[in-house]
């Protein structure tokens, strides 16, 4: 058989020849030729060029954030290769995030995520506690792969950093945006930067957003499923008493009262996950839905960051934070199928109160004539939470109640140093790091079964455990020339153990589960060519995933599930990110991700290996393409067009021997057309932007399960709108 694909050697030769051509072209570039802007990141806790940072990282700057309408974490999944984001079926405000095939499938207060989320250096323990839609984002950094040394526990898949704009002493700034869109969407956002004297500045912002959901409720209660209704405010205060001291305090508050997404009943063939009829995205529920209720979420957060330059080569940073979250959700599973008398109908409601405290100290410096750059850190984290989960079966009048509480503490000490030896013309850099972690976890559970309001059975359990771990890392980087460098890294990641409130029994809860471990090997390239008009970054990785925390549904009662350290897997893949400034007016960016997840062991309670019939709906291929074009000047202002197309391949979700639940591949097209610098304003600038998301109205689903006779959770249909923005500075 003739090989249909070119060999690696052929591909390398073609790539080398292509880069030689680019270098030759660079010699003939005119002096005013366009160049790509340098991207500065803080992925390693210090400001550095993205090209000098040995991490596979996707970065979104202010312009990209606006063009892609990145308002919160749920908007990122389509734009980052090898990253998936799906909403939790009971709450669209609780996204489940996976990076490089490692993520979480639930949002219990007793379990931690596998992708760490940070806002201005503050770890956000619960994804419901995000509050970045009101903040003026400077950039978003998505770090792919385990980040055990600098980010510690719960970053086995990666980490996401949201960095907001700091208050500025330079000038008064004012931004106001009004948005109107389909499904009665209406949003207003106001932000102001106010300098006070020479040493103080504040940035204040407020936003309100509402939009009807994509599925109309034909029954009683709230009008639509998947509706948005939120308000948020943020105060950001900055004091610079000296050139060496920078003190920043922020407060944010968000209130969210939207509705959960629609769980669409999708009948299956008897004994099979195959559809009885081809599914179509619903636009309306059954009239049998009764008293559908909204969610109710309130978030408050405080943070205090102090940067102190102790000397020209040494700086001390302190990050203190307190956050509180009250989260009440409501979901109607299947009562719209045949009304409350349907035995498969289930009403699920939850209530949670969560508080977290954290303190981190970082000491950054250099020594030996700047040949050694080091970072020392201490970290403390504590959280308390209590929750109530209620599963109501209308047909029988039976309620299953779950009361849970946690008290967790974490302490860590870490160090990382990069040394440049006097060899190879100072082109070699060796980075060593390590992090020691100690996690103490306490949890309690009370399960009740009630009939017609009377408790007929009750059981309680408690659990406590302590986990310690050490995560080393090694990176060897080499500057091939002034515009290209390669690196090789080995890093370990660790995710803390815990408890499962959905356990099939009290004994299963008390048993808990232990930590999971990740050992990752990575080779990477960071390069710029064609006189800095082309940026090509790539990474290939091999991950050994051990003691995986696997949640297996109980075959006898699929509404319960047990979490076990049941899994071992090998995950390998690659990412390629290309950005090209083709002309002064045209920029193109391409991204591609490949994943191969090979489960070696998935051992259930009986010791049976289900590796052959276990999958987690992780696509093997993901890519995106972005185009930004600035049109020639016009009398009515400057016109800029931006479009992005993202695509992912087919995937499967398989749980034990219940069959293959398919997720067909799909592509999404978003676009934005902006008219800015509109004449007629002596002060400030007015801009108008027309935007659309999922413009082709692609029908796709993000969840496919066999519970309750089979259901699908569909992705967002087409949305569009108009932004009117006034900026003064």
PDB file of C-alpha atoms in Angstrom, residues 27 54 112 150 204 206 212 257 269 280 285 326 346 354 385 387 415 439 459 490 535 574 609 616 642 665 705 713:
ATOM      1  CA  UNK A  27      16.423  40.542   4.135  1.00  0.00           C
ATOM      2  CA  UNK A  54       8.896  27.517  28.122  1.00  0.00           C
ATOM      3  CA  UNK A 112     -11.388  19.989  43.295  1.00  0.00           C
ATOM      4  CA  UNK A 150       4.367  27.377  40.525  1.00  0.00           C
ATOM      5  CA  UNK A 204     -14.566  51.513  39.005  1.00  0.00           C
ATOM      6  CA  UNK A 206     -20.391  48.170  36.670  1.00  0.00           C
ATOM      7  CA  UNK A 212     -33.713  35.156  27.138  1.00  0.00           C
ATOM      8  CA  UNK A 257     -30.290  34.920  38.545  1.00  0.00           C
ATOM      9  CA  UNK A 269     -33.540   2.285  20.964  1.00  0.00           C
ATOM     10  CA  UNK A 280     -32.983  18.046  16.428  1.00  0.00           C
ATOM     11  CA  UNK A 285     -40.252  22.613  26.077  1.00  0.00           C
ATOM     12  CA  UNK A 326     -23.721  31.580  47.806  1.00  0.00           C
ATOM     13  CA  UNK A 346     -36.647  14.425  38.561  1.00  0.00           C
ATOM     14  CA  UNK A 354     -18.606  28.714  50.388  1.00  0.00           C
ATOM     15  CA  UNK A 385     -18.463  25.198  52.723  1.00  0.00           C
ATOM     16  CA  UNK A 387     -24.275  22.341  50.834  1.00  0.00           C
ATOM     17  CA  UNK A 415      11.236  27.336  44.613  1.00  0.00           C
ATOM     18  CA  UNK A 439      -3.468  19.202  52.103  1.00  0.00           C
ATOM     19  CA  UNK A 459     -27.480   8.001  57.582  1.00  0.00           C
ATOM     20  CA  UNK A 490       9.824  17.243  32.673  1.00  0.00           C
ATOM     21  CA  UNK A 535       5.332  33.643  14.873  1.00  0.00           C
ATOM     22  CA  UNK A 574       0.802  18.303  20.204  1.00  0.00           C
ATOM     23  CA  UNK A 609     -10.898  -3.459  34.126  1.00  0.00           C
ATOM     24  CA  UNK A 616     -14.566  10.967  28.197  1.00  0.00           C
ATOM     25  CA  UNK A 642     -12.519  40.019  12.547  1.00  0.00           C
ATOM     26  CA  UNK A 665     -17.633  16.950  15.332  1.00  0.00           C
ATOM     27  CA  UNK A 705     -26.291  10.632  28.474  1.00  0.00           C
ATOM     28  CA  UNK A 713     -27.687  19.121  26.308  1.00  0.00           C
TER      29      UNK A 713
END
